[in-house]
Short mmCIF file of C-alpha atoms in Angstrom, two decimals:
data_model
loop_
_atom_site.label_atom_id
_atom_site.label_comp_id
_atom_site.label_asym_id
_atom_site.label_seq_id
_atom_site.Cartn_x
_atom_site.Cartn_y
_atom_site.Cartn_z
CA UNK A 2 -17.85 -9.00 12.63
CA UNK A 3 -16.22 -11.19 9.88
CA UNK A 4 -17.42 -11.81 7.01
CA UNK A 5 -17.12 -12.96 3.52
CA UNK A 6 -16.85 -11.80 -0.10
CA UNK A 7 -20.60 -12.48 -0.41
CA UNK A 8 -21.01 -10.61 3.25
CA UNK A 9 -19.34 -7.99 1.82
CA UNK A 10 -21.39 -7.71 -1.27
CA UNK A 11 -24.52 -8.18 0.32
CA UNK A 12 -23.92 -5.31 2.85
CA UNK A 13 -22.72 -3.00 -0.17
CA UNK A 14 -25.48 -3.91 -2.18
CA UNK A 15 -28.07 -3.07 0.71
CA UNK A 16 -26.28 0.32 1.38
CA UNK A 17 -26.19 3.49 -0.60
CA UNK A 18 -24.68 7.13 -0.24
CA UNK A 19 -21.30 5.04 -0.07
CA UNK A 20 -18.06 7.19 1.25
CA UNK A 21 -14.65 5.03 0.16
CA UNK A 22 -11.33 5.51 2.07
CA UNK A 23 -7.72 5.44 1.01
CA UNK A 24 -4.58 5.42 3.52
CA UNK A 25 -2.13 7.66 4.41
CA UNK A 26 0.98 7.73 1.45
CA UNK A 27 -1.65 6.16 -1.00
CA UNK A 28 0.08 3.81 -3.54
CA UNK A 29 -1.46 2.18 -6.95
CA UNK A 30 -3.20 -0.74 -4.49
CA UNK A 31 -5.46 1.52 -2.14
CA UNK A 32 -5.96 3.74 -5.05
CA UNK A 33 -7.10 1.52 -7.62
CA UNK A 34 -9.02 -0.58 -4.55
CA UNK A 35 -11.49 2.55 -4.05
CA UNK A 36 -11.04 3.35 -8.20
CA UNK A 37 -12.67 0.70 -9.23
CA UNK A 38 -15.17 0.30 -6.34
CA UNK A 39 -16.46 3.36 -6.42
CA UNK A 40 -16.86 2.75 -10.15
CA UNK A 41 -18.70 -0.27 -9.69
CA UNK A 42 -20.94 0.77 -6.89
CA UNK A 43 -22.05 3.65 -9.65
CA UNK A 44 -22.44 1.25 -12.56
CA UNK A 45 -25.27 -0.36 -10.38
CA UNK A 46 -26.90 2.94 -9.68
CA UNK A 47 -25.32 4.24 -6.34
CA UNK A 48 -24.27 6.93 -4.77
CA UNK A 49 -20.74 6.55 -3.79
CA UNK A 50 -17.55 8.71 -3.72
CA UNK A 51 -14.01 8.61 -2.48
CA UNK A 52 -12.67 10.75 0.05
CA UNK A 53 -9.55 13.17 -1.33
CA UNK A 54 -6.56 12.09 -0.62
CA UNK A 55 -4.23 15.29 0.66
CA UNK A 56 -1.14 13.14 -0.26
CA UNK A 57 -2.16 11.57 -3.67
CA UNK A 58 0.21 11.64 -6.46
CA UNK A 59 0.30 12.74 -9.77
CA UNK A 60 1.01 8.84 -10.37
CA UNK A 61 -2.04 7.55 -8.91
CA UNK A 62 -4.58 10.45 -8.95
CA UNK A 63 -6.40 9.48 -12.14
CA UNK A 64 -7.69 6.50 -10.52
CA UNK A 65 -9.41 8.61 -7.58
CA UNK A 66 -9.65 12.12 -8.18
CA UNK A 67 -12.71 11.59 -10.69
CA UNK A 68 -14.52 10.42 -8.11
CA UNK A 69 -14.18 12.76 -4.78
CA UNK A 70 -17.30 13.79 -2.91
CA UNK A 71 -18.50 17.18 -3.16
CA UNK A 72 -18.77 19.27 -0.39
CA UNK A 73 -22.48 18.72 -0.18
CA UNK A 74 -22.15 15.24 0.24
CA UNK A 75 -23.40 13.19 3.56
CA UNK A 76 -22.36 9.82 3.41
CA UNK A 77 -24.40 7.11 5.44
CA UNK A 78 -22.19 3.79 4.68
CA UNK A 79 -18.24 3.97 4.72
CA UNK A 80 -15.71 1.52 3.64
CA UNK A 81 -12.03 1.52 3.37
CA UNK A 82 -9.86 0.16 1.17
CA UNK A 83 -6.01 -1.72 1.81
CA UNK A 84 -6.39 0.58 5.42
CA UNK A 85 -4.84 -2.57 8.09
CA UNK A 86 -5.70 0.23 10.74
CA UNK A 87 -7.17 3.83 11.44
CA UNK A 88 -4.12 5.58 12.49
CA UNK A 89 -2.93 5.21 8.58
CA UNK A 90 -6.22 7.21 7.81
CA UNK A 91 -5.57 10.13 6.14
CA UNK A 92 -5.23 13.49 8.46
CA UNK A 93 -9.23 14.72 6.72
CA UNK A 94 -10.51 10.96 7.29
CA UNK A 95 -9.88 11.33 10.98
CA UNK A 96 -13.74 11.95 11.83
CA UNK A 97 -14.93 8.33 10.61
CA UNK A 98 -12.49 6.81 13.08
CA UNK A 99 -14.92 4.35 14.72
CA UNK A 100 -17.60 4.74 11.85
CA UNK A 101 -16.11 2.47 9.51
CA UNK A 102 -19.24 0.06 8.52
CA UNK A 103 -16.80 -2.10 6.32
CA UNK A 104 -13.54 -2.86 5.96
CA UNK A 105 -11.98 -4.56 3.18
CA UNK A 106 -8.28 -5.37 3.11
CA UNK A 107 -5.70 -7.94 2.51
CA UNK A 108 -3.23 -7.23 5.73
CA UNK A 109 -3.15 -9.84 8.47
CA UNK A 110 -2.24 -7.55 10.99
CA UNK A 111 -5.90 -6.24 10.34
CA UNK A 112 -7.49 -6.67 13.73
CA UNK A 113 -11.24 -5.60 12.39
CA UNK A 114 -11.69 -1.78 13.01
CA UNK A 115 -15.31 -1.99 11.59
CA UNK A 116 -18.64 -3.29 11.78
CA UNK A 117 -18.41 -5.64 8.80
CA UNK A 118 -14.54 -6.70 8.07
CA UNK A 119 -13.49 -8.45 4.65
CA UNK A 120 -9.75 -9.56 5.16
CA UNK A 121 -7.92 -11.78 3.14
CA UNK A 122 -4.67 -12.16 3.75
CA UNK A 123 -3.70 -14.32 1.44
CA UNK A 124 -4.57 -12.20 -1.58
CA UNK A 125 -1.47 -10.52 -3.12
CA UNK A 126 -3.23 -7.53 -3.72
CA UNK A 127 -6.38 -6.07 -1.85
CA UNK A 128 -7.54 -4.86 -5.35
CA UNK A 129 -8.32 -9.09 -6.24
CA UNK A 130 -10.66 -8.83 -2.96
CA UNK A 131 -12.08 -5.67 -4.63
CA UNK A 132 -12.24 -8.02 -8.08
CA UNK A 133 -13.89 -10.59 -6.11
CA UNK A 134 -16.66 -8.43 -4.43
CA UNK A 135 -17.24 -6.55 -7.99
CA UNK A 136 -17.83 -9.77 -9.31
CA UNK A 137 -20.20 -10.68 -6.46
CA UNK A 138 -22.12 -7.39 -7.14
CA UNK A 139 -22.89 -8.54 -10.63
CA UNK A 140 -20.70 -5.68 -11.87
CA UNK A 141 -19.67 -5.53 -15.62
CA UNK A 142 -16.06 -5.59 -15.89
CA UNK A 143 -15.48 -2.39 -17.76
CA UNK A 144 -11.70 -1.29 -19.15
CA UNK A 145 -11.59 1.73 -16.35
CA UNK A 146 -12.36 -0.51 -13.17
CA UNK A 147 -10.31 -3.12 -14.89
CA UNK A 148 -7.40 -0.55 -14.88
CA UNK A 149 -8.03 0.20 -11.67
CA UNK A 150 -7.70 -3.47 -10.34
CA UNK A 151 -4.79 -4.36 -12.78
CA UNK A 152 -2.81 -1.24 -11.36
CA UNK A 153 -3.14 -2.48 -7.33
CA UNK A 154 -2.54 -6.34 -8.36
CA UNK A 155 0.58 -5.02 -10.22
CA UNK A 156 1.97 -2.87 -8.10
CA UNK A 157 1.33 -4.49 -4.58
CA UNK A 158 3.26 -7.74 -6.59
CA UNK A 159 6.01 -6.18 -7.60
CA UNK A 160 4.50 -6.63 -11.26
CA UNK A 161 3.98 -9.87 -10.72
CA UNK A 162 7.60 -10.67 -8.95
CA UNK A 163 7.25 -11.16 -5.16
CA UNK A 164 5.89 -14.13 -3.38
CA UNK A 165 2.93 -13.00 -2.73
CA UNK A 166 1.94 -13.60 -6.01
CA UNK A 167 -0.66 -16.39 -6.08
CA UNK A 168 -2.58 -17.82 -9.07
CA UNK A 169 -5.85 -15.82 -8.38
CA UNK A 170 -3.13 -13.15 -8.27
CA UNK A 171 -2.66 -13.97 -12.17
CA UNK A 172 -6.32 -14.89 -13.09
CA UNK A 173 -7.17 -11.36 -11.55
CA UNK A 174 -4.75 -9.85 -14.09
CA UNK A 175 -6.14 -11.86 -16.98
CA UNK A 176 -9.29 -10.38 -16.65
CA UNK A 177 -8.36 -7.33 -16.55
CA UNK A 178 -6.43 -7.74 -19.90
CA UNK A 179 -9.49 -9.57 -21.26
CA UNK A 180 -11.66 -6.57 -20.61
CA UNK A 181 -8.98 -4.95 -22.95
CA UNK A 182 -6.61 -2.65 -20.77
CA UNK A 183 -3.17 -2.32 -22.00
CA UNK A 184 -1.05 -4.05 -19.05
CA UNK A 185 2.53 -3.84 -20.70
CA UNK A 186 1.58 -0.11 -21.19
CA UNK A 187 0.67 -0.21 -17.26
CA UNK A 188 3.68 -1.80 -16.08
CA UNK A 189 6.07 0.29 -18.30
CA UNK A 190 4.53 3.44 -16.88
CA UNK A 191 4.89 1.91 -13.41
CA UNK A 192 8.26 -0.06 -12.96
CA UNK A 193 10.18 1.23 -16.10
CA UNK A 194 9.65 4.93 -16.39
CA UNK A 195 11.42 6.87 -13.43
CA UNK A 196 11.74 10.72 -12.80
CA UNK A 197 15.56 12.15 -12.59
CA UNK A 198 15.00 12.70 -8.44
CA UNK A 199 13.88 9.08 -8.02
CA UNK A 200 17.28 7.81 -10.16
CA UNK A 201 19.00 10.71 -7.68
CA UNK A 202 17.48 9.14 -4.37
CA UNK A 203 18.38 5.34 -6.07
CA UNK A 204 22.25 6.46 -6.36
CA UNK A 205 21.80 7.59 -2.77
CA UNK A 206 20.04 4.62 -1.41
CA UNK A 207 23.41 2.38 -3.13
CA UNK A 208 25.76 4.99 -1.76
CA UNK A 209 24.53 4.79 1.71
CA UNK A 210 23.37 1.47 2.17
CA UNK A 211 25.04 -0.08 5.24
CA UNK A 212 25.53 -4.12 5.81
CA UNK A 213 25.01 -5.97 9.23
CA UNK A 214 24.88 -9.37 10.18
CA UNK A 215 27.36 -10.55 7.55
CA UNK A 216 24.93 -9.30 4.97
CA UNK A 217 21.99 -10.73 5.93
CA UNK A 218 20.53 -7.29 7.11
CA UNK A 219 20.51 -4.39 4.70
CA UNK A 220 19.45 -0.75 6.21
CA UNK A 221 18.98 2.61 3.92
CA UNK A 222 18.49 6.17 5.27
CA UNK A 223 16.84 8.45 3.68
CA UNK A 224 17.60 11.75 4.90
CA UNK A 225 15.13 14.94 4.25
CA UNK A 226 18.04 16.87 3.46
CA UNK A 227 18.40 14.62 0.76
CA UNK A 228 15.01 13.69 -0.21
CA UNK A 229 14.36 18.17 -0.60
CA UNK A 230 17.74 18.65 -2.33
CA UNK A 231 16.93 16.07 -5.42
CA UNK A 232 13.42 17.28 -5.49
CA UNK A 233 11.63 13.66 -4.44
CA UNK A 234 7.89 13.46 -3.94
CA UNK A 235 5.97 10.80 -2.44
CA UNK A 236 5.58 9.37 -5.72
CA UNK A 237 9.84 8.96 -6.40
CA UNK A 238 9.83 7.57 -3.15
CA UNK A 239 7.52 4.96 -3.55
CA UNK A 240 8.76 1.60 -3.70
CA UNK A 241 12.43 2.55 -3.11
CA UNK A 242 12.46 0.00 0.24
CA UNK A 243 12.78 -2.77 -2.31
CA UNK A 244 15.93 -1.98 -3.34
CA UNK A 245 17.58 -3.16 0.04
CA UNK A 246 16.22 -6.32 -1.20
CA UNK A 247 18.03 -7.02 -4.13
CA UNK A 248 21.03 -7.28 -2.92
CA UNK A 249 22.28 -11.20 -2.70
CA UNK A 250 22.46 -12.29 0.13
CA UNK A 251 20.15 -9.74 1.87
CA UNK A 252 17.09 -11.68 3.69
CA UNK A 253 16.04 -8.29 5.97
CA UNK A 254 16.25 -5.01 3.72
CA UNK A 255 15.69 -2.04 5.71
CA UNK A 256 14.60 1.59 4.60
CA UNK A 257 14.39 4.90 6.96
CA UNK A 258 12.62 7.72 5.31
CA UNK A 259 12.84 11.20 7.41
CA UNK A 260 9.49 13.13 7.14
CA UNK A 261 9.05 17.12 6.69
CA UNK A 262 8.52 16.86 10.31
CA UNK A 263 11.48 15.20 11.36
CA UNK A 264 9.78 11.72 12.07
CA UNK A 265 10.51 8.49 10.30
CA UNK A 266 8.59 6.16 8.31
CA UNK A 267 10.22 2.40 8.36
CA UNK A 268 9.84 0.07 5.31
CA UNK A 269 10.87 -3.54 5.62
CA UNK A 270 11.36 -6.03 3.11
CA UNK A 271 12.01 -9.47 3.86
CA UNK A 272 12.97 -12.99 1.62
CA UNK A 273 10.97 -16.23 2.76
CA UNK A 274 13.03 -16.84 5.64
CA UNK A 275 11.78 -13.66 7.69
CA UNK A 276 8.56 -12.24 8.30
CA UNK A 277 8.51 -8.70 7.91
CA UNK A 278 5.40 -7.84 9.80
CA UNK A 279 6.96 -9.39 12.88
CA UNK A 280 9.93 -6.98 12.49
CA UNK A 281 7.75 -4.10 12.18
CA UNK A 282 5.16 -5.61 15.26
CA UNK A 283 8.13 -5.24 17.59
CA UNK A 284 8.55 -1.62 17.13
CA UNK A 285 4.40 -0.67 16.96
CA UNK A 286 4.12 -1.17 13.01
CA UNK A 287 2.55 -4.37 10.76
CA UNK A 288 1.46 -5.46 7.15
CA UNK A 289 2.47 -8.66 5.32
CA UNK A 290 4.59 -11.32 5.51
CA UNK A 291 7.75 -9.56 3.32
CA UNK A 292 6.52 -6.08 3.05
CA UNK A 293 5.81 -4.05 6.57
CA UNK A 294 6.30 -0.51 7.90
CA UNK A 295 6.51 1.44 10.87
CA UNK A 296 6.16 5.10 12.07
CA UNK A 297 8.61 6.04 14.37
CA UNK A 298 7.97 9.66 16.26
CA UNK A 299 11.69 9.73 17.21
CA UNK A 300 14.53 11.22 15.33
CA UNK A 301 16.73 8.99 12.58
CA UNK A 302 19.66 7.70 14.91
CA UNK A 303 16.87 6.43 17.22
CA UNK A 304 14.80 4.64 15.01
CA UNK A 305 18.02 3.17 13.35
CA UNK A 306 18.56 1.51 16.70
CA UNK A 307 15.17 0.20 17.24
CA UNK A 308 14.50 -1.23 14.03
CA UNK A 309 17.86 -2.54 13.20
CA UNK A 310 17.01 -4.48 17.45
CA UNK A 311 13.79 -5.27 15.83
CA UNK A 312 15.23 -7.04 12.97
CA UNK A 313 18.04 -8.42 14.18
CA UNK A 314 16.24 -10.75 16.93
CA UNK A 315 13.52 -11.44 13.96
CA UNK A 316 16.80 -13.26 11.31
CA UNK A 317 18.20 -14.89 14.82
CA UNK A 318 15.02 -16.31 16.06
CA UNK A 319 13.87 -17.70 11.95
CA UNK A 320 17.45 -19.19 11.99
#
């Protein structure tokens, strides 16, 4: 069932002993999503909690670890938060599979997975669906749900750069620096400050990046070898598939990170003549119009060939 931001906040506001999901690989927009919902839910007097994430980061893990459920705790409503579908649950979320009573997201390739589905995909971030539904709850906008929201606007934007970037996008952000965050602070942490094995696994990504229809297609492997040798942890590695991008001429940047396991995680990033989530469709992946993955259980080489198929037929056919 669809349903609106006032469906959404209706149905939260009628529910209580509230359990909030994150995905797989959580970044600052699922993180802040369930940050400042959970904090909200609790300002009105609820009982609501967010699942532990096995793979948070040191990055991101203010904004969630606060707020874990105990042991103890039996939830009787569950939502998730910038999830576009249960196999990006995390491995301990696996028993709600099919017991999600709400979904809120911001992924068109979001087919519904639960009862009651809030998508929007024309927000920039899901965190200004999150702002809209607080706001709908009659929440006060506090500085730490504000921080919460300002960190998955900014970072699901590109601070503010990519083209998703709407002008709720920016009214979002206002008020969150109206209820007196610090967003240059924010954004330095985020996009300025970088540890010496993300600069390592940069270099590498430059080094390695190879070229392929005249330029137009730009693909970067990541290699574990690599990725163990400089020390990188999910948190270096995130956002590094934007860096195909920003090379001129590039309209299809392409990024192959090789997990512990020896599968392969597939980041695409596109410029307005592609659409990335088609790429990413082809080969059993989704998400937005410039920024999609994939999960390939193959080896490297393999997924090289499928994705680098994938994209190629994608630039032909938007030509």
């Amino acid at each position: 069932m669809t349903v609106d931001v006032a469906g959404a906040a209706a149905a939260l506001q009628a529910a209580d002993d509230i359990l909030i999901l994150t995905h797989r690989r959580p970044d600052g927009d699922t993180t802040g999503c369930a940050g400042a919902l959970c904090r909200g839910l609790r300002q009105l007097g609820k009982r609501a909690f967010i699942l532990e994430n096995p793979e948070i980061t040191a990055r991101y893990a203010p904004l969630i670890a606060p707020c874990y459920s105990p042991d103890d705790f039996s939830p009787q409503y569950i939502v998730s938060t910038d999830i576009a579908e249960e196999k990006l649950f995390s491995d301990n979320a696996e028993p709600y599979k099919g017991k999600v009573d709400l979904v809120i997201d911001h992924h068109r390739s979001n087919c519904g997975f639960g009862r009651k589905n809030l998508i929007r995909p024309d927000a920039g971030g899901c965190a200004e669906v999150i702002y809209d539904v607080l706001m709908a709850l009659g929440v006060r906008f506090m500085p730490d749900i504000a921080e919460c929201v300002y960190v998955g606007v900014s970072t699901d934007t590109g601070c503010f750069k990519f083209s998703n970037t709407t002008a709720h996008t920016h009214a979002v952000a206002a008020a969150c620096l109206s209820a007196g965050i610090d967003g240059g602070e924010i954004n330095r942490v985020l996009f300025e400050t970088k540890s010496r094995p993300r600069f390592e696994m940069e270099r590498i990504v430059f080094d390695t990046m190879e070229f392929y229809e005249d330029g137009a297609i730009a693909l970067a492997m990541l290699w574990r070898a690599d990725i163990d040798k400089t020390g990188a942890d999910l948190d270096d590695l995130d956002s590094i598939a934007s860096l195909t991008r920003q090379i001129e001429g590039v309209q299809v940047g392409l990024t192959l990170t090789e997990n512990a396991d020896g599968t392969v995680k597939a980041s695409a990033r596109t410029t307005k003549e592609v659409d990335a989530s088609v790429i990413c469709k082809k080969v059993g992946g989704g998400g937005h119009l410039r920024a999609a993955g994939a999960s390939f259980d193959c080896g490297m080489e393999e997924a090289k060939k499928l994705i680098l198929q994938a994209a190629r037929e994608q630039y032909h056919a938007a030509r």
